[in-house]
Every structure is written in C-alpha cells, then in structure tokens.
Coordinates of C-alpha atoms and ligand atoms in Angstrom, one line a residue:
X2 CA -2.9 44.8 87.3
X3 CA -1.3 47.9 86.0
X4 CA -2.8 49.0 82.7
X5 CA 0.4 49.2 80.8
X6 CA 1.3 45.5 81.4
X7 CA -2.1 44.4 80.3
X8 CA -1.8 46.5 77.2
X9 CA 1.6 45.1 76.3
X10 CA 0.3 41.6 76.7
X11 CA -2.5 42.4 74.3
X12 CA -1.3 42.6 70.8
X13 CA 1.0 40.7 69.5
X14 CA 2.8 39.8 66.5
X15 CA 5.6 37.3 66.8
X16 CA 5.3 37.1 70.5
X17 CA 1.8 35.7 70.2
X18 CA 1.1 36.2 73.8
X19 CA -2.2 34.7 74.9
X20 CA -4.4 37.0 77.0
X21 CA -5.2 34.9 80.0
X22 CA -8.5 36.8 80.2
X23 CA -9.7 35.1 77.0
X24 CA -11.3 31.7 77.7
X25 CA -12.5 31.1 74.1
X26 CA -10.2 29.8 71.5
X27 CA -9.2 32.4 68.9
X28 CA -10.1 32.3 65.2
X29 CA -7.6 32.8 62.5
X30 CA -8.2 35.4 59.9
X31 CA -6.3 36.4 56.8
X32 CA -6.3 40.0 55.6
X33 CA -4.7 41.3 52.4
X34 CA -4.2 44.8 51.3
X35 CA -3.1 45.9 47.9
X36 CA -2.2 49.6 47.7
X37 CA -1.7 49.3 43.9
X38 CA -5.5 49.1 43.5
X39 CA -6.8 52.6 44.4
X40 CA -10.4 53.8 44.8
X41 CA -11.7 57.2 45.9
X42 CA -9.7 60.1 47.3
X43 CA -10.4 61.1 50.9
X44 CA -11.3 64.6 51.8
X45 CA -11.7 64.0 55.5
X46 CA -13.9 63.5 58.5
X47 CA -15.8 66.0 60.6
X48 CA -18.8 67.4 62.4
X49 CA -21.0 70.4 62.7
X50 CA -21.6 72.9 65.6
X51 CA -24.6 74.5 63.9
X52 CA -27.8 75.6 65.7
X53 CA -25.8 77.3 68.5
X54 CA -23.7 74.2 69.4
X55 CA -20.6 76.3 68.7
X56 CA -21.6 78.3 71.8
X57 CA -21.4 75.2 74.0
X58 CA -17.8 74.8 73.0
X59 CA -17.1 78.4 74.1
X60 CA -18.6 77.9 77.5
X61 CA -22.3 78.8 77.2
X62 CA -23.1 76.1 79.7
X63 CA -20.1 76.4 81.9
X64 CA -17.2 74.8 80.0
X65 CA -14.0 76.3 81.5
X66 CA -11.4 78.0 79.4
X67 CA -9.0 75.1 79.8
X68 CA -11.6 72.6 78.7
X69 CA -12.7 74.8 75.8
X70 CA -9.1 74.4 74.5
X71 CA -9.2 70.7 75.4
X72 CA -12.4 70.2 73.3
X73 CA -11.0 72.1 70.4
X74 CA -7.8 70.0 70.5
X75 CA -9.8 66.8 70.7
X76 CA -11.8 67.8 67.6
X77 CA -9.3 69.5 65.4
X78 CA -5.7 68.7 66.5
X79 CA -4.4 65.6 64.8
X80 CA -1.7 65.0 67.4
X81 CA -3.8 65.5 70.5
X82 CA -7.3 64.4 69.2
X83 CA -9.2 63.2 66.2
X84 CA -7.8 65.8 63.8
X85 CA -11.1 66.5 62.0
X86 CA -10.5 68.3 58.8
X87 CA -14.0 69.2 57.8
X88 CA -16.4 71.6 59.7
X89 CA -19.9 72.0 58.5
X90 CA -21.3 75.5 59.4
X91 CA -25.0 76.4 59.2
X92 CA -25.8 79.5 57.1
X93 CA -28.6 80.9 59.3
X94 CA -32.0 82.0 58.0
X95 CA -33.4 83.4 61.3
X96 CA -34.0 86.9 62.3
X97 CA -32.6 86.3 65.7
X98 CA -29.9 84.2 67.4
X99 CA -32.0 83.4 70.5
X100 CA -32.3 79.9 71.7
X101 CA -31.0 77.5 68.9
X102 CA -31.6 79.9 66.0
X103 CA -28.9 80.7 63.6
X104 CA -29.1 84.4 62.6
X105 CA -29.2 85.4 59.0
X106 CA -26.8 87.8 57.3
X107 CA -30.0 89.4 55.7
X108 CA -32.6 89.3 58.5
X109 CA -34.9 91.9 56.9
X110 CA -36.8 91.5 53.7
X111 CA -35.5 94.1 51.2
X112 CA -39.0 94.2 49.7
X113 CA -38.2 92.5 46.4
X114 CA -35.7 90.2 44.8
X115 CA -34.1 93.1 42.9
X116 CA -34.0 95.5 45.8
X117 CA -30.6 96.2 47.4
X118 CA -30.1 93.7 50.2
X119 CA -29.2 94.9 53.6
X120 CA -26.5 92.5 54.7
X121 CA -25.3 92.4 58.3
X122 CA -22.1 90.8 59.5
X123 CA -21.4 90.3 63.2
X124 CA -18.0 88.5 62.9
X125 CA -19.6 85.9 65.2
X126 CA -22.2 83.9 63.2
X127 CA -23.7 82.1 66.3
X128 CA -20.1 81.3 67.5
X129 CA -19.4 79.4 64.3
X130 CA -17.0 82.1 63.0
X131 CA -14.6 82.0 66.0
X132 CA -15.0 78.2 66.0
X133 CA -13.8 78.0 62.4
X134 CA -10.9 80.3 63.2
X135 CA -9.9 77.9 66.1
X136 CA -10.3 74.9 63.9
X137 CA -8.2 76.3 61.1
X138 CA -5.5 77.2 63.6
X139 CA -5.3 73.5 64.2
X140 CA -5.8 70.9 61.4
X141 CA -9.0 72.0 59.6
X142 CA -8.8 72.1 55.8
X143 CA -12.4 72.3 54.6
X144 CA -15.1 74.7 55.7
X145 CA -18.5 73.5 54.4
X146 CA -21.0 76.3 54.7
X147 CA -24.5 74.9 54.3
X148 CA -27.9 76.7 54.4
X149 CA -30.8 74.8 55.9
X150 CA -33.2 77.3 54.3
X151 CA -33.4 80.6 52.5
X152 CA -34.8 83.5 54.7
X153 CA -38.6 83.2 54.9
X154 CA -39.3 86.2 52.6
X155 CA -37.6 84.3 49.7
X156 CA -39.9 81.3 50.0
X157 CA -43.3 80.2 48.9
X158 CA -44.5 79.8 52.5
X159 CA -43.0 83.1 53.7
X160 CA -41.3 81.2 56.6
X161 CA -37.9 79.7 57.2
X162 CA -39.6 76.8 58.9
X163 CA -42.1 74.2 57.8
X164 CA -40.8 73.4 54.4
X165 CA -41.8 75.7 51.5
X166 CA -39.8 76.2 48.3
X167 CA -37.5 78.9 47.1
X168 CA -39.6 81.2 45.0
X169 CA -38.7 80.8 41.3
X170 CA -37.7 77.1 41.1
X171 CA -39.6 74.8 38.8
X172 CA -43.3 75.0 39.4
X173 CA -43.0 77.4 42.3
X174 CA -43.8 81.0 41.8
X175 CA -44.4 83.8 44.3
X176 CA -46.2 87.2 44.0
X177 CA -42.9 88.8 45.2
X178 CA -41.0 87.4 42.2
X179 CA -38.1 85.0 41.5
X180 CA -35.6 84.9 44.3
X181 CA -33.1 82.4 42.9
X182 CA -30.5 85.1 42.0
X183 CA -31.0 86.9 45.3
X184 CA -30.5 83.6 47.2
X185 CA -27.3 82.9 45.2
X186 CA -26.0 86.4 46.0
X187 CA -26.8 85.9 49.6
X188 CA -25.0 82.6 49.8
X189 CA -21.9 84.0 48.2
X190 CA -22.0 87.1 50.5
X191 CA -21.8 84.7 53.5
X192 CA -18.5 83.3 52.1
X193 CA -17.3 86.8 51.3
X194 CA -17.9 88.0 54.8
X195 CA -15.9 85.0 56.1
X196 CA -13.1 85.6 53.6
X197 CA -12.9 89.3 54.3
X198 CA -12.5 88.4 58.0
X199 CA -9.7 85.9 57.2
X200 CA -11.5 82.6 57.1
X201 CA -11.9 80.6 53.9
X202 CA -15.2 78.9 53.1
X203 CA -14.3 76.1 50.7
X204 CA -17.6 74.5 50.0
X205 CA -21.1 75.9 49.7
X206 CA -24.4 74.1 50.0
X207 CA -27.9 75.5 49.8
X208 CA -30.2 72.7 51.0
X209 CA -30.6 70.5 54.0
X210 CA -32.8 67.4 53.9
X211 CA -35.1 68.9 51.2
X212 CA -37.5 65.9 51.3
X213 CA -38.7 66.9 54.8
X214 CA -40.8 69.9 55.9
X215 CA -39.3 70.3 59.4
X216 CA -40.7 72.5 62.1
X217 CA -37.3 74.2 62.2
X218 CA -35.4 75.9 59.3
X219 CA -35.6 73.9 56.1
X220 CA -36.7 74.1 52.5
X221 CA -38.2 71.6 50.1
X222 CA -36.7 70.7 46.7
X223 CA -36.4 67.9 44.2
X224 CA -33.5 67.4 41.8
X225 CA -34.9 69.6 39.1
X226 CA -35.5 72.5 41.5
X227 CA -32.0 72.1 43.0
X228 CA -30.6 72.2 39.5
X229 CA -32.3 75.6 38.9
X230 CA -30.4 77.0 41.8
X231 CA -27.1 75.3 41.0
X232 CA -26.9 76.9 37.5
X233 CA -27.4 80.4 38.9
X234 CA -25.1 79.8 41.9
X235 CA -22.3 78.6 39.6
X236 CA -22.5 81.8 37.5
X237 CA -22.7 83.9 40.7
X238 CA -19.6 82.3 42.2
X239 CA -17.7 82.7 39.0
X240 CA -18.5 86.4 38.9
X241 CA -17.5 86.8 42.5
X242 CA -14.0 85.6 41.9
X243 CA -14.2 83.5 45.1
X244 CA -12.9 80.0 45.0
X245 CA -16.0 78.1 46.2
X246 CA -17.1 74.6 45.4
X247 CA -20.8 73.8 45.2
X248 CA -22.3 70.8 47.0
X249 CA -25.8 69.4 46.8
X250 CA -28.2 68.3 48.3
X251 CA -27.8 66.8 51.8
X252 CA -30.8 64.4 51.2
X253 CA -32.2 63.1 54.5
X254 CA -31.1 59.5 53.6
X255 CA -28.8 58.0 51.0
X256 CA -31.8 56.7 48.9
X257 CA -33.3 60.2 49.0
X258 CA -30.1 61.7 47.7
X259 CA -30.0 59.0 45.0
X260 CA -33.5 60.0 44.0
X261 CA -32.3 63.5 43.3
X262 CA -29.6 62.5 40.9
X263 CA -31.8 62.3 37.8
X264 CA -32.9 65.9 38.2
X265 CA -29.2 67.0 38.7
X266 CA -28.2 65.1 35.5
X267 CA -31.1 66.2 33.3
X268 CA -31.4 68.8 30.6
X269 CA -29.2 70.3 28.0
X270 CA -27.1 72.0 30.7
X271 CA -26.9 69.4 33.5
X272 CA -26.4 70.9 36.9
X273 CA -24.2 68.1 38.0
X274 CA -21.4 69.6 35.8
X275 CA -21.3 72.6 38.2
X276 CA -21.1 70.5 41.4
X277 CA -17.9 69.5 43.1
X278 CA -19.4 67.0 45.6
X279 CA -22.7 65.2 46.0
X280 CA -23.8 65.2 49.7
X281 CA -26.2 63.0 51.5
X282 CA -27.2 62.0 55.0
X283 CA -27.6 58.6 56.6
X284 CA -30.9 58.8 58.6
X285 CA -33.6 57.1 56.5
X286 CA -31.2 54.9 54.5
X287 CA -27.6 54.2 55.1
X288 CA -24.7 54.9 52.7
X289 CA -24.1 51.3 51.6
X290 CA -23.8 51.8 47.8
X291 CA -22.2 54.4 45.5
X292 CA -24.6 57.2 44.3
X293 CA -25.1 57.3 40.6
X294 CA -22.5 59.9 39.9
X295 CA -18.8 60.2 38.9
X296 CA -18.5 63.2 41.3
X297 CA -17.1 62.8 44.8
X298 CA -19.6 62.0 47.5
X299 CA -19.7 62.9 51.2
X300 CA -21.8 61.6 54.0
X301 CA -22.4 65.0 55.6
X302 CA -24.7 64.1 58.5
X303 CA -25.8 61.2 60.5
X304 CA -26.2 60.5 64.2
X305 CA -28.0 58.5 66.8
X306 CA -30.8 60.9 67.8
X307 CA -33.0 58.5 69.7
X308 CA -30.9 55.8 71.5
X309 CA -30.1 55.8 75.2
X310 CA -27.0 57.6 76.4
X311 CA -24.0 55.2 75.8
X312 CA -20.8 57.3 75.9
X313 CA -18.7 54.6 77.3
X314 CA -19.9 51.7 75.2
X315 CA -17.9 50.4 72.3
X316 CA -19.9 47.2 72.2
X317 CA -22.7 45.9 74.3
X318 CA -25.4 44.7 72.0
X319 CA -24.9 46.5 68.7
X320 CA -27.0 49.5 69.9
X321 CA -27.5 52.5 67.6
X322 CA -25.2 54.8 69.6
X323 CA -22.3 52.3 70.4
X324 CA -18.8 53.0 69.2
X325 CA -18.5 49.8 67.1
X326 CA -21.8 50.6 65.4
X327 CA -20.3 53.8 64.2
X328 CA -16.9 52.3 63.3
X329 CA -18.8 50.0 61.1
X330 CA -20.9 52.8 59.6
X331 CA -17.8 54.7 58.7
X332 CA -16.1 51.7 57.2
X333 CA -19.1 50.6 55.1
X334 CA -19.6 54.2 53.8
X335 CA -16.0 54.5 52.8
X336 CA -15.7 51.0 51.4
X337 CA -19.1 50.2 49.9
X338 CA -20.5 53.6 49.1
X339 CA -17.1 55.1 48.2
X340 CA -17.6 58.3 50.1
X341 CA -14.7 60.7 50.4
X342 CA -15.9 62.1 53.7
X343 CA -17.9 61.1 56.7
X344 CA -19.4 63.7 59.1
X345 CA -21.3 63.0 62.4
X346 CA -24.0 65.6 63.2
X347 CA -22.6 67.4 66.3
X348 CA -19.0 67.4 67.5
X349 CA -19.5 68.5 71.1
X350 CA -22.5 69.8 73.0
X351 CA -23.8 70.1 76.6
X352 CA -26.1 67.1 76.7
X353 CA -26.6 63.6 77.8
X354 CA -27.7 62.2 74.4
X355 CA -25.8 60.6 71.6
X356 CA -26.4 63.4 69.1
X357 CA -22.8 64.6 69.6
X358 CA -19.4 62.8 69.6
X359 CA -18.3 64.5 72.8
X360 CA -20.7 65.2 75.7
X361 CA -20.1 68.3 77.8
X362 CA -21.7 68.0 81.2
X363 CA -21.2 71.6 82.4
X364 CA -17.4 71.4 82.8
X365 CA -16.9 67.7 82.4
X366 CA -15.7 66.5 79.0
X367 CA -16.8 63.0 77.9
X368 CA -15.5 61.9 74.5
X369 CA -17.8 59.0 73.6
X370 CA -16.6 55.7 72.1
X371 CA -18.1 57.0 68.8
X372 CA -15.6 59.8 69.0
X373 CA -12.8 57.3 69.4
X374 CA -14.2 55.2 66.5
X375 CA -14.0 58.3 64.3
X376 CA -10.5 59.1 65.5
X377 CA -9.4 55.6 64.6
X378 CA -10.0 56.7 61.0
X379 CA -9.6 60.5 61.0
X380 CA -6.2 60.7 62.8
X381 CA -4.5 58.4 60.3
X382 CA -6.4 58.7 57.1
X383 CA -5.7 62.3 56.1
X384 CA -7.0 64.4 53.2
X385 CA -5.5 63.4 50.0
X386 CA -5.3 59.7 51.0
X387 CA -6.7 57.1 48.6
X388 CA -8.7 54.1 49.7
X389 CA -7.0 50.9 48.5
X390 CA -8.1 47.4 48.0
X391 CA -8.4 45.3 51.2
X392 CA -10.1 42.1 51.9
X393 CA -10.6 39.7 54.9
X394 CA -11.2 36.0 55.0
X395 CA -13.9 36.5 57.7
X396 CA -17.0 38.5 57.1
X397 CA -17.2 39.6 60.7
X398 CA -13.6 40.8 60.9
X399 CA -13.9 43.7 58.5
X400 CA -11.1 45.7 57.0
X401 CA -10.5 49.0 55.1
X402 CA -7.2 50.5 54.1
X403 CA -5.9 53.9 52.8
X404 CA -2.6 55.1 51.5
X405 CA -1.8 58.6 52.6
X406 CA 0.0 61.2 50.4
X407 CA 3.1 60.7 52.4
X408 CA 3.0 56.9 51.7
X409 CA 1.9 55.9 55.1
X410 CA -0.7 53.1 54.9
X411 CA -3.5 53.1 57.5
X412 CA -5.4 49.8 57.8
X413 CA -8.5 49.5 60.1
X414 CA -9.5 46.1 61.4
X415 CA -12.8 45.8 63.1
X416 CA -13.3 42.5 65.0
X417 CA -17.0 42.3 65.3
X418 CA -16.9 38.7 66.7
X419 CA -17.2 37.8 70.3
X420 CA -13.8 36.1 70.3
X421 CA -10.2 37.3 69.9
X422 CA -8.8 36.7 66.4
X423 CA -5.3 36.0 65.2
X424 CA -4.9 38.0 62.0
X425 CA -2.3 37.4 59.3
X426 CA -2.0 40.7 57.4
X427 CA -0.2 41.1 54.1
X428 CA 0.3 44.5 52.6
X429 CA 1.5 44.1 49.1
X430 CA 4.3 46.5 48.2
X431 CA 5.1 47.1 51.9
X432 CA 8.8 46.4 52.5
X433 CA 10.0 44.2 55.4
X434 CA 11.3 46.0 58.5
X435 CA 8.8 48.9 58.3
X436 CA 7.6 50.0 61.7
X437 CA 3.9 49.5 62.3
X438 CA 2.0 51.5 64.9
X439 CA -1.2 49.8 66.2
X440 CA -3.9 51.8 68.0
X441 CA -6.7 50.0 69.9
X442 CA -10.3 51.1 70.8
X443 CA -12.8 48.8 72.6
X444 CA -14.8 49.0 75.8
X445 CA -11.5 49.3 77.8
X446 CA -9.3 51.4 75.6
X447 CA -9.5 54.7 73.8
X448 CA -7.2 54.9 70.8
X449 CA -4.5 53.2 72.9
X450 CA -1.1 53.2 71.3
X451 CA 0.1 49.6 71.5
X452 CA 3.6 48.4 71.1
X453 CA 5.1 48.9 67.7
X454 CA 6.6 46.1 65.7
X455 CA 8.2 45.6 62.2
X456 CA 6.7 44.2 59.1
X457 CA 8.1 40.9 58.0
X458 CA 8.8 39.4 54.6
X459 CA 6.5 40.6 51.8
X460 CA 4.9 43.2 54.0
X461 CA 3.3 40.7 56.3
X462 CA 2.7 40.7 60.0
X463 CA 0.6 38.8 62.6
X464 CA -1.6 40.5 65.2
X465 CA -4.1 39.6 67.8
X466 CA -7.3 41.7 67.6
X467 CA -9.4 41.3 70.8
X468 CA -13.1 40.5 70.6
X469 CA -15.4 43.5 69.7
X470 CA -12.4 45.8 69.1
X471 CA -10.9 48.0 66.5
X472 CA -7.2 48.3 65.7
X473 CA -5.8 50.8 63.2
X474 CA -2.3 49.7 61.9
X475 CA -0.3 52.6 60.6
X476 CA 2.9 52.1 58.7
X477 CA 5.8 54.5 59.4
Ligands
NAG510 C1 -38.8 86.5 62.8 O1 -39.0 85.2 62.3 C2 -40.1 84.6 62.8 C3 -40.2 83.1 62.3 O2 -39.7 83.0 61.0 C4 -41.4 85.4 62.6 O3 -42.5 84.7 63.1 C5 -41.3 86.8 63.2 O4 -42.4 87.5 62.8 C6 -40.0 87.4 62.7 N1 -39.8 88.7 63.4 C7 -39.5 89.8 62.8 C8 -39.3 91.0 63.7 O5 -39.4 89.9 61.6
NAG511 C1 -46.9 72.4 41.1 O1 -47.3 73.2 42.1 C2 -48.7 73.2 42.5 C3 -49.0 74.2 43.5 O2 -47.8 74.6 44.2 C4 -49.0 71.8 43.0 O3 -50.3 71.6 43.3 C5 -48.6 70.8 41.9 O4 -48.7 69.4 42.4 C6 -47.1 71.0 41.5 N1 -46.9 70.1 40.3 C7 -46.0 69.1 40.4 C8 -45.9 68.3 39.1 O5 -45.4 68.8 41.4
NAG512 C1 -39.6 68.2 40.4 O1 -40.9 68.7 40.6 C2 -41.4 69.5 39.5 C3 -42.7 70.0 39.8 O2 -42.8 70.4 41.1 C4 -41.6 68.6 38.3 O3 -42.0 69.4 37.2 C5 -40.2 67.9 38.0 O4 -40.4 67.0 37.0 C6 -39.7 67.2 39.2 N1 -38.4 66.6 38.9 C7 -38.1 65.4 39.1 C8 -36.7 64.9 38.6 O5 -38.8 64.6 39.6
NAG513 C1 -25.8 71.0 80.6 O1 -25.5 69.7 80.9 C2 -25.8 69.4 82.3 C3 -25.3 68.0 82.5 O2 -25.9 67.1 81.6 C4 -27.3 69.5 82.6 O3 -27.5 69.2 83.9 C5 -27.7 71.0 82.3 O4 -29.1 71.1 82.4 C6 -27.2 71.3 80.9 N1 -27.5 72.7 80.7 C7 -28.4 73.2 79.8 C8 -28.7 74.6 79.9 O5 -28.9 72.4 79.0
NAG514 C1 -12.2 69.8 82.6 O1 -12.6 68.5 82.2 C2 -12.1 67.4 83.0 C3 -12.6 66.1 82.3 O2 -13.9 66.0 82.3 C4 -12.6 67.6 84.4 O3 -12.1 66.6 85.2 C5 -12.2 69.0 85.0 O4 -12.8 69.2 86.2 C6 -12.7 70.1 84.0 N1 -12.3 71.4 84.5 C7 -11.0 71.8 84.6 C8 -10.9 73.3 85.0 O5 -10.0 71.1 84.4
NAG515 C1 -21.4 37.7 61.0 O1 -22.0 38.7 60.1 C2 -23.2 38.3 59.5 C3 -23.6 39.4 58.6 O2 -22.6 39.9 57.9 C4 -24.2 38.1 60.6 O3 -25.4 37.6 60.0 C5 -23.7 37.0 61.6 O4 -24.6 36.9 62.7 C6 -22.3 37.4 62.1 N1 -21.8 36.4 63.0 C7 -21.3 36.6 64.1 C8 -20.7 35.4 64.9 O5 -21.1 37.7 64.6

C-alpha cells in the first residue's frame, strides 16, 4: 500500500476513518488546553558536540560534504530539521586536542595566578567554533559555553582530570595561590575570543557534574564553593563589558543540582542573584520536579549511555534509548520540572551507540527516533514560547502545550498506550476555523506531516492518535 494513502487514513478528525490495521477497540480521551494560564518561558532545545564530536560533523570519519550540510540542517534548520536553538560548547582544559581532548586557550601554566596569562586562540576550538558559526547561520540563538574543568595548574590536584577543586574556593587552598580570579578571567577570555571572531557566546558555565571525580576533565564543587566563583565571575563579566549570562552548576542528576541550591542561596551576598539560569543533568535522578529557585532552569545534559543501539525504535518495550522514552522525558521535564530548555548530550557522532541523537556511520546519516522525538517539540516550540496549562483525562495519554510568541499553539500528545485513542481536544481561546497542522512520529513515521484540518466550535477538534505514537498539533 502506498505510504501516502495509509498516512491519510491515519488521523482523522471529522472523517473518523478507522485504520483497518487496528484490531483493538480505541479508547476515548479528552484533552483540554488553556493558553490563558501560563507557566515558564522556553529558551529552546539542543545538544553538544564537545569532546571532539564537532569534528565528526565536519567529516573526521568520512562524512561527505553533502552530508555535513545535511546533518547541520537536521540539527539547526527549523524548516528542514529539528531547529535546535541551543548549542553547548565545551571550554577545553587540555594541553592538546589529540584524541577526544578539548584544547585550552591557556595550555601553559603562567606560573602564578597573578602572572600574565598566555592565551592562545586557534579560531577552531576543536571544531566547535566553525560548528557554532554554521549553527548561527541557521536557527541557533543560544551558545552555552561550559567548562568541565579549569586547567590543571589552577587546581588542588594539579590535573584537569580526576576531580580536584579550584584553588581558593572554600576550604581549598594551594601553595600556588588563589586562582578564582584567574579562572574568571580565563572564562571571559574564551567568550571574548569568540566575539572578536564574530560569534556570540550568550551563557557561561564553569562546572560540569561537580559531584563526580571523573577520569576525564572535571572539577569538584559544592554550592558554597560554586558561589565563591560566581561572585567573582559576575564582577569580571561586568568589567569586561560583554553580555554574558552565568549558569550553574550542571549537577550530575537533578537531585544533585537541588542539593547545591542551599549553597547558592546562602550568605549576605547570595550567588543566586548573579545567576541567569540554574542547570542540571538527568543521569542519577531525572528532572521530575522544579528546583528550589525562582530562576529559569535548564536540563543541560542527559542521554542513554548504556543501552543497546536502537536508532529505529520509537517504542518496543520502553527501553532507555527508545524515542518514546525520550519524548516522555522531555514532556515531564518541561511540564513537571518547569525547565525552560532540554538538551541531549551529543547531537551527531560517528558511533553505533545511543549517546547521540544522530548516528553517523562513516557517510551514512541515521537520525534516531530520539532525534524525531526532540524535533516534535523543538521545531514547533520556539524560544520565547510559554508553556500553558494542559490536561488529559487519561494518565497514559500525556499532553503538554505551548503558546509561541507569534500566537501559534503547539500541543504534544503522547499516546503511551498499546491501543489507538480517539481524542477530543479543546483549546480555550482558539477560534473556530483555524488550520491545525498535525505531525506524527512512531515506529513507522518520522515527523510526518498529516492532513491539516480546521478547529471547530470553541477551539475543539477530534483526532485519532495511533498506539505508541506522538502527534504535535500546531495551530496556524
Ligand atoms: C598535558 O596534560 C597532561 C594531563 O593533564 C599531563 O600529564 C602532561 O604532562 C601535560 N603535558 C605538557 C607538555 O604540559
Ligand atoms: C576541608 O579540606 C580538607 C583537606 O582538603 C578535608 O580533609 C576536609 O574534610 C574539608 N572540610 C570539609 C568541611 O569538607
Ligand atoms: C561546602 O564544603 C565546605 C568545605 O569543603 C563547607 O565548609 C561548606 O559548608 C559546604 N557547603 C555546603 C552548602 O554544604
Ligand atoms: C565510524 O563508524 C563506523 C560505523 O559504525 C565504524 O565502523 C568506524 O569504526 C567508526 N570510525 C571510528 C574511527 O570510530
Ligand atoms: C549521505 O547520507 C545518505 C543517508 O545516509 C547516504 O545514503 C548517502 O550515501 C550519503 N552520501 C552522499 C554523498 O549522499
Ligand atoms: C499507565 O501509566 C501508569 C503510570 O503512570 C502505569 O503504571 C500503567 O502501567 C500504565 N498503563 C498502561 C496500560 O500503559
């Protein structure tokens, strides 16, 4: 059967066509959306290409020119691909860019924290600089520069790897002196090099998973110690004249980030006042509740790092790398944790693992179902949108909804049941006769544009959502 016919038979509003492929009776679900009740503002969705993964996109492992462009379009073009608006760059701390190392802009120890630093700028930054240029030439809006560690000579363990603290933070002293100001200068210099070369860094972070002494670049910190750095970094940014927002602290899990909040809030000059965004990861604990802060929050890294390779699976058994699993993670983070952004770990890399959204197999490009799950959100929920109130009568047919700055409402329905559902949607304040564009992702389809239809009286419409499928309904 030609795909197109099947597709047209799938959705469908007033026509209420039954898919003959569905033996089980369908369930009826009511969904209501109220755009008058608004929650957090959205900054966007994104990925990183740190630790040399940017090189993969530029052909290190054989990706042809035409497919390099294709991958950039999939990641950053909102008409062709997912239209990611946030890129997380790694600020390197290594003295080399061999292997997976990210080279530092200050690879050699100046000898003391007050000595003149010997900064180096290669206009390349482990391919992250040209990547950022390419991303900005498409739909990127936010460049989040994030250091995993300070260079080793600024740390208690004299090593960029294996944990260690920044010399000078609470309870951590070094014979070489206090390096907090030198580190702040160094971070700002990274952004200055980018700006002087025509690329705007918008957000600056100085920690990654500070609870964990990794064998690779990383640095330990609790909230108090992070606060010591934030106060100095804020003054340094102010003096620099650069427009840079500070983030903290990329805790390894949501609970770990929550545990840092007290230290950020403490003291007569709370560091939280200098932060723009609180950032956390999803590994040890998922973002299922709001962090204790009034600041915006971003889920800045999470991925399936251990599951079997499942690029083509939207749903099989709820596995950790399946597309629907990630559609659900995004929806829960935005809805229950109130995050303003959601970033997967890697965008595209030459590998057959689930740690990226797009797998590159030499010159084959495989966007995973996770990628399409992200695109179901990122393509239609643009920066500046607000999440709005949405509820479903069925706990396994989940909903989220956002109103964009241009007034377009994007509503995501995730049918996690094993049966098709007939859904009655009502969007309060949506006029009748408004064209609705539905897009479907499931095991068979990747962000497939289904037939459009018009909203009925009181902003209502009917739709069939197939079992284990996601449909985004976008109002014109
Ligand atoms: C570069 O860094 C590594 C690991 O941090 C260190 O072992 C090595 O001695 C450094 N090399 C130079 C030339 O500084
Ligand atoms: C302070 O640092 C010392 C040595 O680095 C360590 O043994 C001690 O446990 C630290 N104190 C606290 C309260 O963490
Ligand atoms: C962070 O650790 C230092 C000692 O290493 C300690 O003095 C401080 O109380 C800790 N802060 C929090 C919020 O636990
Ligand atoms: C690139 O990916 C291909 C296909 O998975 C693999 O055979 C190859 O070893 C990878 N190249 C490197 C250098 O990892
Ligand atoms: C580009 O990627 C596609 C999809 O994986 C593949 O079929 C094609 O061979 C690749 N190379 C070129 C030059 O198109
Ligand atoms: C519905 O979701 C709940 C948890 O939210 C789960 O326990 C239950 O198994 C799900 N039921 C079906 C039929 O998927």
